[in-house]
PDB file of C-alpha atoms in Angstrom:
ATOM      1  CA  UNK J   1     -54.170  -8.937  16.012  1.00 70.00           C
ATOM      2  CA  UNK J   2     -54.342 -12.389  18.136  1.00 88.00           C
ATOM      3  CA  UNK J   3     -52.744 -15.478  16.971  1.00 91.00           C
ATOM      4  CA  UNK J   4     -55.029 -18.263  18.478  1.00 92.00           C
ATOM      5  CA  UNK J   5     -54.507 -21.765  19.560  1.00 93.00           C
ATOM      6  CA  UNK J   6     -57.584 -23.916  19.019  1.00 95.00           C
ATOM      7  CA  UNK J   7     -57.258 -26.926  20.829  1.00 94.00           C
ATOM      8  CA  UNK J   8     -60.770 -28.213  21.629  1.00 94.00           C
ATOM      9  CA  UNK J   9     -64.358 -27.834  19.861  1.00 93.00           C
ATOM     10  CA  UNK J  10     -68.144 -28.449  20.046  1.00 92.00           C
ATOM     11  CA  UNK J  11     -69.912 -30.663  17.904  1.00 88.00           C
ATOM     12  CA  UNK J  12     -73.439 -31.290  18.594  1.00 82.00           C
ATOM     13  CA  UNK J  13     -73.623 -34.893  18.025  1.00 75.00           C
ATOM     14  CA  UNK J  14     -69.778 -35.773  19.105  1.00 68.00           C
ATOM     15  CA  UNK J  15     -69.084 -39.098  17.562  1.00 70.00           C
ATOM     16  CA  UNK J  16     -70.109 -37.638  13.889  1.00 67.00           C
ATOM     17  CA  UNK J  17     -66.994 -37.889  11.895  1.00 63.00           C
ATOM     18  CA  UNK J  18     -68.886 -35.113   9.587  1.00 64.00           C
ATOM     19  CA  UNK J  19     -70.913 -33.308  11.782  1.00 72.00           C
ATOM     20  CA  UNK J  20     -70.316 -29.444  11.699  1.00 84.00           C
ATOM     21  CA  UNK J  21     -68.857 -27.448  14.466  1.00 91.00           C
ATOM     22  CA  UNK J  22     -70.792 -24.805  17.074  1.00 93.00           C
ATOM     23  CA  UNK J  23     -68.061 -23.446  19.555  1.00 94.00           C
ATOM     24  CA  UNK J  24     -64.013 -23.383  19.040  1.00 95.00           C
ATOM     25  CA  UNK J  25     -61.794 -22.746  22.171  1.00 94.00           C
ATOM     26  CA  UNK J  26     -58.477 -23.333  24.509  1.00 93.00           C
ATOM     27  CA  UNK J  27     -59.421 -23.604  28.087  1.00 88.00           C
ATOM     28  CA  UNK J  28     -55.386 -23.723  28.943  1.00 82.00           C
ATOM     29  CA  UNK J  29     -54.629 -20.435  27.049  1.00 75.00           C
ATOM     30  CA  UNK J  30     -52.425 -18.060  28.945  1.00 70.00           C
ATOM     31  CA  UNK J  31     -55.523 -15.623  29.268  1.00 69.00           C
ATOM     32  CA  UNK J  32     -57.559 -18.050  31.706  1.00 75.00           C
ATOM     33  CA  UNK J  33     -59.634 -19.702  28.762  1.00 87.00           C
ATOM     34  CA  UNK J  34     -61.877 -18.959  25.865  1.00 91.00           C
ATOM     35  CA  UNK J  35     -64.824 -20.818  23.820  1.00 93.00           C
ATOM     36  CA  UNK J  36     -66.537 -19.044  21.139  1.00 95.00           C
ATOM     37  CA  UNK J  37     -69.357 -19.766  18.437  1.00 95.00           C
ATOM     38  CA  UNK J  38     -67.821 -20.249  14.911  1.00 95.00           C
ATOM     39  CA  UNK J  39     -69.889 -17.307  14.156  1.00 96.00           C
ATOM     40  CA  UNK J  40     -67.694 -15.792  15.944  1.00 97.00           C
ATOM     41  CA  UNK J  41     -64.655 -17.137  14.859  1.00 97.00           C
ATOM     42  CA  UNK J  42     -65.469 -16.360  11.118  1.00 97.00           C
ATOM     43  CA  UNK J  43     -66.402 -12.907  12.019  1.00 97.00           C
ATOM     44  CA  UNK J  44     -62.744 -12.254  14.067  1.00 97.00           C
ATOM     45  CA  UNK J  45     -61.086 -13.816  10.839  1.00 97.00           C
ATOM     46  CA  UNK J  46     -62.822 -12.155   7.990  1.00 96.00           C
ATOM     47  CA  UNK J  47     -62.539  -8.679  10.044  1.00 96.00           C
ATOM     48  CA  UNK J  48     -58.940  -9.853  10.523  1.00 96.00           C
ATOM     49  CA  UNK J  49     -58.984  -8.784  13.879  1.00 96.00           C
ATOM     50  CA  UNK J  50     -57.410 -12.788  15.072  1.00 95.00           C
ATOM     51  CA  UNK J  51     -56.031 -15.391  13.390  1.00 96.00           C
ATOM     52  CA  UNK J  52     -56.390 -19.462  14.485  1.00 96.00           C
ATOM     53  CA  UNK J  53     -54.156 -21.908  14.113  1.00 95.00           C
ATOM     54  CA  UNK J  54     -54.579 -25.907  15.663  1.00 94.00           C
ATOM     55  CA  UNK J  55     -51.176 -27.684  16.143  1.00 90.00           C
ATOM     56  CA  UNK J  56     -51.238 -31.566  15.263  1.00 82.00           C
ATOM     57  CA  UNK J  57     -49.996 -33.281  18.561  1.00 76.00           C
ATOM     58  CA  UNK J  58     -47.914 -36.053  16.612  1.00 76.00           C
ATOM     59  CA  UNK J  59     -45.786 -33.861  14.435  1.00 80.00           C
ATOM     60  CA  UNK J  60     -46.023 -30.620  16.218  1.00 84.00           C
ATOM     61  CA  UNK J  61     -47.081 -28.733  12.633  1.00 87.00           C
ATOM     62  CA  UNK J  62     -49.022 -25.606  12.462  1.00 91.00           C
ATOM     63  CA  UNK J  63     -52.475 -25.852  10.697  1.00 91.00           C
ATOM     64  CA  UNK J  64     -54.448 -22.163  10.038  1.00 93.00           C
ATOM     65  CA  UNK J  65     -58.027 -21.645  10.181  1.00 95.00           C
ATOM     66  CA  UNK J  66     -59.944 -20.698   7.565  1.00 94.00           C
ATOM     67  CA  UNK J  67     -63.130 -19.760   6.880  1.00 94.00           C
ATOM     68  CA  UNK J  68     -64.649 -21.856   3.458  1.00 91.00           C
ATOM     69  CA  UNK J  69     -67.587 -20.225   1.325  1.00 92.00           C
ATOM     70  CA  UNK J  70     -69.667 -22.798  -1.153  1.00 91.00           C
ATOM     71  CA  UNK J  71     -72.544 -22.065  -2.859  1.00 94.00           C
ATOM     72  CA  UNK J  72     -75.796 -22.840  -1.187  1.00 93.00           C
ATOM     73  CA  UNK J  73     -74.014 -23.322   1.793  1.00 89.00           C
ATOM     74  CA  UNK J  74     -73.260 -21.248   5.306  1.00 89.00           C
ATOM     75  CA  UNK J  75     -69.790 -20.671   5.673  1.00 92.00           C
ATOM     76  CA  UNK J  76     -67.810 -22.637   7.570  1.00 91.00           C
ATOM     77  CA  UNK J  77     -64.367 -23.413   9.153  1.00 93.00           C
ATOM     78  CA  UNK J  78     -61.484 -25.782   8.234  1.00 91.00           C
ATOM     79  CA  UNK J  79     -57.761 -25.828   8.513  1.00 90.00           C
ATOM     80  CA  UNK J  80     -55.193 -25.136   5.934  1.00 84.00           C
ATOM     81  CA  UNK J  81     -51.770 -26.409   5.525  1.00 75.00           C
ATOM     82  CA  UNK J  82     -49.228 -27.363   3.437  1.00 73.00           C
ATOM     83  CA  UNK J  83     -51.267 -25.822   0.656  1.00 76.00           C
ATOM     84  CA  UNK J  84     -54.392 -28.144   1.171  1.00 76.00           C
ATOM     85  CA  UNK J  85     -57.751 -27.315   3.024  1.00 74.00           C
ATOM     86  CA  UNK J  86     -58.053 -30.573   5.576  1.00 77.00           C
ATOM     87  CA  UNK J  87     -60.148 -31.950   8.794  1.00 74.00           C
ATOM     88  CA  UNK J  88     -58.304 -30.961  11.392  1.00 80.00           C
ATOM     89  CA  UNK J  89     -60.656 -29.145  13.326  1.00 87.00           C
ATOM     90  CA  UNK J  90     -62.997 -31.690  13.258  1.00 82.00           C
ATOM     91  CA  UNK J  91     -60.357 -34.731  15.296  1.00 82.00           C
ATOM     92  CA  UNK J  92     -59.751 -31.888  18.087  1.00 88.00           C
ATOM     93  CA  UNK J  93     -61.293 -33.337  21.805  1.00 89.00           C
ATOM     94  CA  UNK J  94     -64.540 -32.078  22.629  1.00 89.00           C
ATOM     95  CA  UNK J  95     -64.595 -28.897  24.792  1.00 89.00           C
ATOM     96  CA  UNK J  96     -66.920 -28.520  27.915  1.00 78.00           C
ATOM     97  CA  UNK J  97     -69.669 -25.533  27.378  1.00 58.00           C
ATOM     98  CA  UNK J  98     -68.811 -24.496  30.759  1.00 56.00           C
ATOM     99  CA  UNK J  99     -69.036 -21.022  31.105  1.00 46.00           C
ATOM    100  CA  UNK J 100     -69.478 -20.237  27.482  1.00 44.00           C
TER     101      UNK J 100
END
């Protein structure tokens, strides 16, 4: 199993504070770059096969992914940390689809 930086995302409409999320990646991870669909990022954590964490740039603190299930509603992705679910994902810089 991978442990994963996140450091970027897609959103399609990027200035939506709430607006939900399409790709996750790190195009300055050691392995030359990655972007994936958050279908694919909930799959790789509910198969357990990765695990994603972002890292807040002011204090340096570790934030895992998760993947959140509601009623009525697709599941999606947020970060977890200090015993909360929080946005963190969603005040990450947009990524570039380049070459996903």
């Amino acid at each position: 199993m991978a442990d994963v930086q996140v450091t970027c995302i897609v959103k399609p409409h990027p200035q939506s504070p709430h607006e939900h999320i399409t790709h996750l990646g790190n195009p300055r991870s050691a392995n030359g770059g990655w972007m994936w669909t958050r279908e694919q990022v909930i799959a790789s954590i509910d198969a357990k096969t990765n695990t994603f964490y972002v890292t807040d740039p002011s204090s340096g603190k570790r934030a895992d992914i998760g993947v959140v299930r509601e009623t009525g509603k697709a599941p999606y992705l947020r970060t977890y940390a200090d015993g909360k679910w929080n946005n963190n994902l969603l005040s990450l810089n947009q990524c570039s689809l380049q070459g996903a």
